[in-house]
């Protein structure tokens, strides 16, 4: 399901070319889940028949994440990775990955399979329809209690009431950006970034795809 977000600043122009897709995946202490995640990502990407690659960002992991990434890099030509000098946090890891991604389309997603790779084809369908920014919205998380969802709802209401930046409630950082929107996000001068807010703020033609989040596949 693809839902338009806000009014379109331009009409949708369908895209017919096969895109070069770059996935950006931050990883902090994800040694257990990374091989599973990469296997699932590869399967989905291979089925799409597009040129693709993945940039993992090792965000100062203290476990064997770096060794696992080096192993994936040695074994598979689709893999590259960045390794940050310490743990900077999820948002900074995403920013580093977005700075290095060179493709027609960049997709950010978590390493723990809570962002199901099976949703990627729908994100690309939205891009083919002409959307430049395709957000996702979590329907519910199998491991998130009702209390947590309630707290999130209150949080989104508070942000909505106090900020000029519009947020999509229950959005996560599982998102597709067309190269032009990626460039716009990269050029923003903000340092302490909240990527989901900026990605909504930059404009262009935006849509959202709902998905059901799985529990973490491994790790914590
Ligand atoms: N992550 C990161 N740096 C951090 C914490 C997390 O790069 O300091 C990564 C993590 O490996 C995962 C994503 O950010 O790919 C989301 O983290 P997590 O699953 O812990 O968060 P949640 O699912 O609770 O949003
Ligand atoms: Mg997670």
PDB file of C-alpha atoms and ligand atoms in Angstrom:
ATOM      1  CA  UNK A   1       0.000   0.000   0.000  1.00  0.00           C
ATOM      2  CA  UNK A   2       1.357   3.422  -0.976  1.00  0.00           C
ATOM      3  CA  UNK A   3      -0.191   6.543   0.594  1.00  0.00           C
ATOM      4  CA  UNK A   4       0.667  10.016  -0.618  1.00  0.00           C
ATOM      5  CA  UNK A   5       1.940  12.404   2.084  1.00  0.00           C
ATOM      6  CA  UNK A   6       0.777  16.009   1.842  1.00  0.00           C
ATOM      7  CA  UNK A   7       0.105  17.905  -1.365  1.00  0.00           C
ATOM      8  CA  UNK A   8       2.425  17.234  -4.298  1.00  0.00           C
ATOM      9  CA  UNK A   9       4.620  20.184  -5.312  1.00  0.00           C
ATOM     10  CA  UNK A  10       4.940  18.642  -8.786  1.00  0.00           C
ATOM     11  CA  UNK A  11       2.923  16.072 -10.681  1.00  0.00           C
ATOM     12  CA  UNK A  12       4.168  12.502 -10.421  1.00  0.00           C
ATOM     13  CA  UNK A  13       6.334  11.538 -13.364  1.00  0.00           C
ATOM     14  CA  UNK A  14       6.573   7.748 -13.653  1.00  0.00           C
ATOM     15  CA  UNK A  15      10.140   6.406 -13.808  1.00  0.00           C
ATOM     16  CA  UNK A  16      10.883   3.614 -16.203  1.00  0.00           C
ATOM     17  CA  UNK A  17      14.665   3.227 -15.952  1.00  0.00           C
ATOM     18  CA  UNK A  18      16.188   0.508 -13.779  1.00  0.00           C
ATOM     19  CA  UNK A  19      17.666   2.305 -10.775  1.00  0.00           C
ATOM     20  CA  UNK A  20      20.987   1.702  -9.115  1.00  0.00           C
ATOM     21  CA  UNK A  21      19.964   1.091  -5.498  1.00  0.00           C
ATOM     22  CA  UNK A  22      22.230   1.685  -2.485  1.00  0.00           C
ATOM     23  CA  UNK A  23      21.151   0.466   0.947  1.00  0.00           C
ATOM     24  CA  UNK A  24      22.550   2.204   4.034  1.00  0.00           C
ATOM     25  CA  UNK A  25      22.499   0.056   7.175  1.00  0.00           C
ATOM     26  CA  UNK A  26      23.921   1.296  10.511  1.00  0.00           C
ATOM     27  CA  UNK A  27      25.133  -1.425  12.848  1.00  0.00           C
ATOM     28  CA  UNK A  28      26.017  -1.164  16.519  1.00  0.00           C
ATOM     29  CA  UNK A  29      26.838  -4.518  18.145  1.00  0.00           C
ATOM     30  CA  UNK A  30      24.987  -6.539  15.516  1.00  0.00           C
ATOM     31  CA  UNK A  31      27.391  -9.473  15.000  1.00  0.00           C
ATOM     32  CA  UNK A  32      24.663 -12.086  15.452  1.00  0.00           C
ATOM     33  CA  UNK A  33      22.037 -10.633  13.190  1.00  0.00           C
ATOM     34  CA  UNK A  34      24.162  -9.224  10.339  1.00  0.00           C
ATOM     35  CA  UNK A  35      24.670 -12.473   8.407  1.00  0.00           C
ATOM     36  CA  UNK A  36      20.918 -13.197   8.602  1.00  0.00           C
ATOM     37  CA  UNK A  37      20.015  -9.655   7.625  1.00  0.00           C
ATOM     38  CA  UNK A  38      22.406  -9.646   4.676  1.00  0.00           C
ATOM     39  CA  UNK A  39      21.116 -13.020   3.451  1.00  0.00           C
ATOM     40  CA  UNK A  40      17.547 -11.733   3.498  1.00  0.00           C
ATOM     41  CA  UNK A  41      18.499  -8.427   1.856  1.00  0.00           C
ATOM     42  CA  UNK A  42      20.426 -10.258  -0.893  1.00  0.00           C
ATOM     43  CA  UNK A  43      17.528 -12.527  -1.654  1.00  0.00           C
ATOM     44  CA  UNK A  44      15.075  -9.645  -2.028  1.00  0.00           C
ATOM     45  CA  UNK A  45      17.492  -7.485  -4.042  1.00  0.00           C
ATOM     46  CA  UNK A  46      18.424 -10.342  -6.396  1.00  0.00           C
ATOM     47  CA  UNK A  47      14.728 -10.908  -7.118  1.00  0.00           C
ATOM     48  CA  UNK A  48      14.377  -7.279  -8.248  1.00  0.00           C
ATOM     49  CA  UNK A  49      16.939  -7.529 -11.025  1.00  0.00           C
ATOM     50  CA  UNK A  50      18.394  -4.078 -10.319  1.00  0.00           C
ATOM     51  CA  UNK A  51      21.988  -3.015  -9.783  1.00  0.00           C
ATOM     52  CA  UNK A  52      22.430  -2.769  -6.008  1.00  0.00           C
ATOM     53  CA  UNK A  53      24.913  -2.480  -3.174  1.00  0.00           C
ATOM     54  CA  UNK A  54      24.850  -2.081   0.571  1.00  0.00           C
ATOM     55  CA  UNK A  55      26.928   0.216   2.768  1.00  0.00           C
ATOM     56  CA  UNK A  56      27.026  -0.965   6.360  1.00  0.00           C
ATOM     57  CA  UNK A  57      28.112   1.601   8.931  1.00  0.00           C
ATOM     58  CA  UNK A  58      29.857   0.104  11.955  1.00  0.00           C
ATOM     59  CA  UNK A  59      28.992   2.570  14.690  1.00  0.00           C
ATOM     60  CA  UNK A  60      31.694   1.897  17.275  1.00  0.00           C
ATOM     61  CA  UNK A  61      30.625  -1.676  17.992  1.00  0.00           C
ATOM     62  CA  UNK A  62      32.323  -3.479  20.872  1.00  0.00           C
ATOM     63  CA  UNK A  63      31.450  -6.962  19.641  1.00  0.00           C
ATOM     64  CA  UNK A  64      32.586  -8.743  16.462  1.00  0.00           C
ATOM     65  CA  UNK A  65      30.516  -6.558  14.076  1.00  0.00           C
ATOM     66  CA  UNK A  66      33.589  -5.196  12.292  1.00  0.00           C
ATOM     67  CA  UNK A  67      34.982  -8.696  11.650  1.00  0.00           C
ATOM     68  CA  UNK A  68      31.597  -9.862  10.349  1.00  0.00           C
ATOM     69  CA  UNK A  69      31.444  -6.868   7.977  1.00  0.00           C
ATOM     70  CA  UNK A  70      34.976  -7.516   6.720  1.00  0.00           C
ATOM     71  CA  UNK A  71      34.001 -11.124   6.074  1.00  0.00           C
ATOM     72  CA  UNK A  72      30.842 -10.111   4.152  1.00  0.00           C
ATOM     73  CA  UNK A  73      32.945  -7.583   2.187  1.00  0.00           C
ATOM     74  CA  UNK A  74      35.477 -10.280   1.240  1.00  0.00           C
ATOM     75  CA  UNK A  75      32.770 -12.709   0.194  1.00  0.00           C
ATOM     76  CA  UNK A  76      30.274 -10.502  -1.636  1.00  0.00           C
ATOM     77  CA  UNK A  77      30.894  -7.730  -4.152  1.00  0.00           C
ATOM     78  CA  UNK A  78      27.637  -5.995  -3.186  1.00  0.00           C
ATOM     79  CA  UNK A  79      29.026  -5.173   0.260  1.00  0.00           C
ATOM     80  CA  UNK A  80      31.043  -2.216   1.441  1.00  0.00           C
ATOM     81  CA  UNK A  81      31.275  -0.689   4.883  1.00  0.00           C
ATOM     82  CA  UNK A  82      32.342   2.353   6.844  1.00  0.00           C
ATOM     83  CA  UNK A  83      33.687   2.018  10.347  1.00  0.00           C
ATOM     84  CA  UNK A  84      33.301   5.033  12.639  1.00  0.00           C
ATOM     85  CA  UNK A  85      36.050   5.928  15.120  1.00  0.00           C
ATOM     86  CA  UNK A  86      33.695   5.427  18.097  1.00  0.00           C
ATOM     87  CA  UNK A  87      29.993   5.086  18.824  1.00  0.00           C
ATOM     88  CA  UNK A  88      28.273   8.243  17.553  1.00  0.00           C
ATOM     89  CA  UNK A  89      24.668   7.024  17.607  1.00  0.00           C
ATOM     90  CA  UNK A  90      22.174   5.831  15.033  1.00  0.00           C
ATOM     91  CA  UNK A  91      21.475   9.251  13.480  1.00  0.00           C
ATOM     92  CA  UNK A  92      25.151  10.054  12.908  1.00  0.00           C
ATOM     93  CA  UNK A  93      25.764   6.596  11.463  1.00  0.00           C
ATOM     94  CA  UNK A  94      22.909   7.209   9.015  1.00  0.00           C
ATOM     95  CA  UNK A  95      24.373  10.597   8.076  1.00  0.00           C
ATOM     96  CA  UNK A  96      27.772   8.997   7.379  1.00  0.00           C
ATOM     97  CA  UNK A  97      26.153   6.363   5.180  1.00  0.00           C
ATOM     98  CA  UNK A  98      24.054   8.942   3.304  1.00  0.00           C
ATOM     99  CA  UNK A  99      27.230  10.914   2.607  1.00  0.00           C
ATOM    100  CA  UNK A 100      28.828   7.926   0.891  1.00  0.00           C
ATOM    101  CA  UNK A 101      25.900   6.419  -0.994  1.00  0.00           C
ATOM    102  CA  UNK A 102      26.097   6.951  -4.762  1.00  0.00           C
ATOM    103  CA  UNK A 103      23.073   5.681  -6.626  1.00  0.00           C
ATOM    104  CA  UNK A 104      19.767   6.686  -8.174  1.00  0.00           C
ATOM    105  CA  UNK A 105      18.007   5.604  -5.032  1.00  0.00           C
ATOM    106  CA  UNK A 106      19.183   5.226  -1.438  1.00  0.00           C
ATOM    107  CA  UNK A 107      17.301   3.194   1.141  1.00  0.00           C
ATOM    108  CA  UNK A 108      18.104   3.425   4.863  1.00  0.00           C
ATOM    109  CA  UNK A 109      17.175   0.524   7.119  1.00  0.00           C
ATOM    110  CA  UNK A 110      18.068  -1.103  10.446  1.00  0.00           C
ATOM    111  CA  UNK A 111      20.392  -4.088  10.688  1.00  0.00           C
ATOM    112  CA  UNK A 112      18.204  -6.189  12.997  1.00  0.00           C
ATOM    113  CA  UNK A 113      15.500  -7.179  10.457  1.00  0.00           C
ATOM    114  CA  UNK A 114      12.902  -5.025  12.215  1.00  0.00           C
ATOM    115  CA  UNK A 115      12.685  -3.260   8.866  1.00  0.00           C
ATOM    116  CA  UNK A 116      11.647  -6.193   6.676  1.00  0.00           C
ATOM    117  CA  UNK A 117      13.565  -6.346   3.375  1.00  0.00           C
ATOM    118  CA  UNK A 118      10.320  -7.695   1.850  1.00  0.00           C
ATOM    119  CA  UNK A 119       8.980  -4.099   1.946  1.00  0.00           C
ATOM    120  CA  UNK A 120      11.775  -2.835  -0.365  1.00  0.00           C
ATOM    121  CA  UNK A 121       9.921  -3.773  -3.597  1.00  0.00           C
ATOM    122  CA  UNK A 122       6.974  -1.589  -2.505  1.00  0.00           C
ATOM    123  CA  UNK A 123       9.330   1.322  -1.760  1.00  0.00           C
ATOM    124  CA  UNK A 124      10.715   0.959  -5.274  1.00  0.00           C
ATOM    125  CA  UNK A 125       7.202   0.754  -6.734  1.00  0.00           C
ATOM    126  CA  UNK A 126       6.469   4.128  -5.124  1.00  0.00           C
ATOM    127  CA  UNK A 127       9.704   5.533  -6.619  1.00  0.00           C
ATOM    128  CA  UNK A 128       8.653   4.182 -10.036  1.00  0.00           C
ATOM    129  CA  UNK A 129       5.310   5.946  -9.636  1.00  0.00           C
ATOM    130  CA  UNK A 130       7.317   9.164  -9.247  1.00  0.00           C
ATOM    131  CA  UNK A 131       7.689   9.684  -5.478  1.00  0.00           C
ATOM    132  CA  UNK A 132      11.056  11.099  -4.356  1.00  0.00           C
ATOM    133  CA  UNK A 133      10.845  10.369  -0.633  1.00  0.00           C
ATOM    134  CA  UNK A 134       9.102   7.199   0.532  1.00  0.00           C
ATOM    135  CA  UNK A 135       8.735   6.878   4.306  1.00  0.00           C
ATOM    136  CA  UNK A 136       7.466   3.838   6.143  1.00  0.00           C
ATOM    137  CA  UNK A 137       5.112   3.622   9.089  1.00  0.00           C
ATOM    138  CA  UNK A 138       5.145   0.858  11.673  1.00  0.00           C
ATOM    139  CA  UNK A 139       1.686  -0.639  12.136  1.00  0.00           C
ATOM    140  CA  UNK A 140       2.778  -2.225  15.388  1.00  0.00           C
ATOM    141  CA  UNK A 141       5.816  -3.991  16.706  1.00  0.00           C
ATOM    142  CA  UNK A 142       5.403  -7.517  17.928  1.00  0.00           C
ATOM    143  CA  UNK A 143       7.767  -6.816  20.813  1.00  0.00           C
ATOM    144  CA  UNK A 144       6.487  -3.351  21.685  1.00  0.00           C
ATOM    145  CA  UNK A 145       3.831  -3.256  24.376  1.00  0.00           C
ATOM    146  CA  UNK A 146       0.709  -1.114  24.309  1.00  0.00           C
ATOM    147  CA  UNK A 147       2.292   1.154  26.899  1.00  0.00           C
ATOM    148  CA  UNK A 148       5.216   1.827  24.583  1.00  0.00           C
ATOM    149  CA  UNK A 149       2.885   2.681  21.723  1.00  0.00           C
ATOM    150  CA  UNK A 150       0.890   5.002  23.978  1.00  0.00           C
ATOM    151  CA  UNK A 151       4.074   6.781  25.031  1.00  0.00           C
ATOM    152  CA  UNK A 152       5.113   7.091  21.354  1.00  0.00           C
ATOM    153  CA  UNK A 153       1.684   8.562  20.503  1.00  0.00           C
ATOM    154  CA  UNK A 154       2.099  11.177  23.235  1.00  0.00           C
ATOM    155  CA  UNK A 155       5.627  11.894  22.017  1.00  0.00           C
ATOM    156  CA  UNK A 156       4.483  12.461  18.435  1.00  0.00           C
ATOM    157  CA  UNK A 157       1.650  14.719  19.679  1.00  0.00           C
ATOM    158  CA  UNK A 158       4.152  16.754  21.726  1.00  0.00           C
ATOM    159  CA  UNK A 159       6.515  17.109  18.763  1.00  0.00           C
ATOM    160  CA  UNK A 160       3.588  18.085  16.518  1.00  0.00           C
ATOM    161  CA  UNK A 161       2.507  20.766  18.974  1.00  0.00           C
ATOM    162  CA  UNK A 162       5.942  22.311  19.450  1.00  0.00           C
ATOM    163  CA  UNK A 163       7.791  21.916  16.161  1.00  0.00           C
ATOM    164  CA  UNK A 164       7.475  23.481  12.736  1.00  0.00           C
ATOM    165  CA  UNK A 165       8.716  20.267  11.214  1.00  0.00           C
ATOM    166  CA  UNK A 166       5.931  17.846  10.478  1.00  0.00           C
ATOM    167  CA  UNK A 167       6.526  14.269  11.595  1.00  0.00           C
ATOM    168  CA  UNK A 168       4.916  11.129  10.320  1.00  0.00           C
ATOM    169  CA  UNK A 169       3.730   9.299  13.439  1.00  0.00           C
ATOM    170  CA  UNK A 170       5.321   5.862  13.867  1.00  0.00           C
ATOM    171  CA  UNK A 171       7.745   6.523  11.051  1.00  0.00           C
ATOM    172  CA  UNK A 172      11.085   4.860  11.489  1.00  0.00           C
ATOM    173  CA  UNK A 173      14.304   5.392   9.592  1.00  0.00           C
ATOM    174  CA  UNK A 174      13.339   2.796   7.016  1.00  0.00           C
ATOM    175  CA  UNK A 175      13.029   5.130   4.044  1.00  0.00           C
ATOM    176  CA  UNK A 176      13.768   5.559   0.337  1.00  0.00           C
ATOM    177  CA  UNK A 177      15.267   8.767  -1.043  1.00  0.00           C
ATOM    178  CA  UNK A 178      15.681   9.588  -4.701  1.00  0.00           C
ATOM    179  CA  UNK A 179      19.229  10.874  -5.397  1.00  0.00           C
ATOM    180  CA  UNK A 180      17.987  14.475  -5.622  1.00  0.00           C
ATOM    181  CA  UNK A 181      16.251  14.311  -2.223  1.00  0.00           C
ATOM    182  CA  UNK A 182      19.321  12.566  -0.774  1.00  0.00           C
ATOM    183  CA  UNK A 183      21.475  15.450  -2.012  1.00  0.00           C
ATOM    184  CA  UNK A 184      19.104  17.974  -0.408  1.00  0.00           C
ATOM    185  CA  UNK A 185      19.215  16.162   2.946  1.00  0.00           C
ATOM    186  CA  UNK A 186      23.021  15.911   2.767  1.00  0.00           C
ATOM    187  CA  UNK A 187      23.413  19.618   2.088  1.00  0.00           C
ATOM    188  CA  UNK A 188      21.492  20.700   5.188  1.00  0.00           C
ATOM    189  CA  UNK A 189      23.804  22.324   7.738  1.00  0.00           C
ATOM    190  CA  UNK A 190      22.206  20.713  10.822  1.00  0.00           C
ATOM    191  CA  UNK A 191      24.636  18.897  13.067  1.00  0.00           C
ATOM    192  CA  UNK A 192      22.467  17.117  15.622  1.00  0.00           C
ATOM    193  CA  UNK A 193      20.261  15.549  13.011  1.00  0.00           C
ATOM    194  CA  UNK A 194      16.948  13.822  13.290  1.00  0.00           C
ATOM    195  CA  UNK A 195      16.837  12.311   9.858  1.00  0.00           C
ATOM    196  CA  UNK A 196      13.116  11.483   9.824  1.00  0.00           C
ATOM    197  CA  UNK A 197      12.237  15.130  10.470  1.00  0.00           C
ATOM    198  CA  UNK A 198      14.629  16.464   7.836  1.00  0.00           C
ATOM    199  CA  UNK A 199      13.523  13.913   5.246  1.00  0.00           C
ATOM    200  CA  UNK A 200       9.938  15.131   5.663  1.00  0.00           C
ATOM    201  CA  UNK A 201      11.043  18.781   5.674  1.00  0.00           C
ATOM    202  CA  UNK A 202      13.032  18.792   2.382  1.00  0.00           C
ATOM    203  CA  UNK A 203       9.900  18.672   0.241  1.00  0.00           C
ATOM    204  CA  UNK A 204       9.651  16.857  -3.097  1.00  0.00           C
ATOM    205  CA  UNK A 205       6.954  14.259  -3.762  1.00  0.00           C
ATOM    206  CA  UNK A 206       6.457  12.134  -0.654  1.00  0.00           C
ATOM    207  CA  UNK A 207       4.624   8.939   0.182  1.00  0.00           C
ATOM    208  CA  UNK A 208       4.462   6.484   3.068  1.00  0.00           C
ATOM    209  CA  UNK A 209       4.234   2.689   3.102  1.00  0.00           C
ATOM    210  CA  UNK A 210       2.855   0.974   6.243  1.00  0.00           C
ATOM    211  CA  UNK A 211       4.531  -2.219   7.433  1.00  0.00           C
ATOM    212  CA  UNK A 212       4.329  -4.615  10.328  1.00  0.00           C
ATOM    213  CA  UNK A 213       7.617  -4.599  12.248  1.00  0.00           C
ATOM    214  CA  UNK A 214       9.076  -7.889  13.354  1.00  0.00           C
ATOM    215  CA  UNK A 215      10.821  -8.383  16.664  1.00  0.00           C
ATOM    216  CA  UNK A 216      14.605  -8.112  16.543  1.00  0.00           C
ATOM    217  CA  UNK A 217      15.946 -11.225  14.761  1.00  0.00           C
ATOM    218  CA  UNK A 218      18.877 -11.524  17.211  1.00  0.00           C
ATOM    219  CA  UNK A 219      20.938  -9.417  19.578  1.00  0.00           C
ATOM    220  CA  UNK A 220      19.613  -6.594  21.728  1.00  0.00           C
TER     221      UNK A 220
HETATM  222  N1  LIG B   1      22.477   1.694  15.956  1.00  0.00           N
HETATM  223  C1  LIG B   1      23.607   2.460  15.656  1.00  0.00           C
HETATM  224  N2  LIG B   1      24.202   3.157  16.671  1.00  0.00           N
HETATM  225  C2  LIG B   1      23.732   3.144  17.954  1.00  0.00           C
HETATM  226  C3  LIG B   1      22.563   2.382  18.221  1.00  0.00           C
HETATM  227  C4  LIG B   1      21.959   1.690  17.206  1.00  0.00           C
HETATM  228  O1  LIG B   1      24.053   2.500  14.516  1.00  0.00           O
HETATM  229  O2  LIG B   1      24.348   3.780  18.815  1.00  0.00           O
HETATM  230  C5  LIG B   1      21.822   0.945  14.868  1.00  0.00           C
HETATM  231  C6  LIG B   1      21.447  -0.487  15.225  1.00  0.00           C
HETATM  232  O3  LIG B   1      22.504  -1.387  14.957  1.00  0.00           O
HETATM  233  C7  LIG B   1      20.238  -0.736  14.321  1.00  0.00           C
HETATM  234  C8  LIG B   1      19.577   0.650  14.275  1.00  0.00           C
HETATM  235  O4  LIG B   1      20.595   1.594  14.609  1.00  0.00           O
HETATM  236  O5  LIG B   1      20.629  -1.083  13.012  1.00  0.00           O
HETATM  237  C9  LIG B   1      18.413   0.771  15.238  1.00  0.00           C
HETATM  238  O6  LIG B   1      18.845   0.422  16.538  1.00  0.00           O
HETATM  239  P1  LIG B   1      17.944  -0.486  17.515  1.00  0.00           P
HETATM  240  O7  LIG B   1      17.488  -1.695  16.800  1.00  0.00           O
HETATM  241  O8  LIG B   1      18.744  -0.694  18.754  1.00  0.00           O
HETATM  242  O9  LIG B   1      16.763   0.523  17.840  1.00  0.00           O
HETATM  243  P2  LIG B   1      15.166   0.334  17.869  1.00  0.00           P
HETATM  244  O10 LIG B   1      14.808  -0.889  17.077  1.00  0.00           O
HETATM  245  O11 LIG B   1      14.816   0.226  19.287  1.00  0.00           O
HETATM  246  O12 LIG B   1      14.671   1.589  17.219  1.00  0.00           O
HETATM  247 MG1  LIG B   2      15.732  -2.509  16.375  1.00  0.00          MG
END
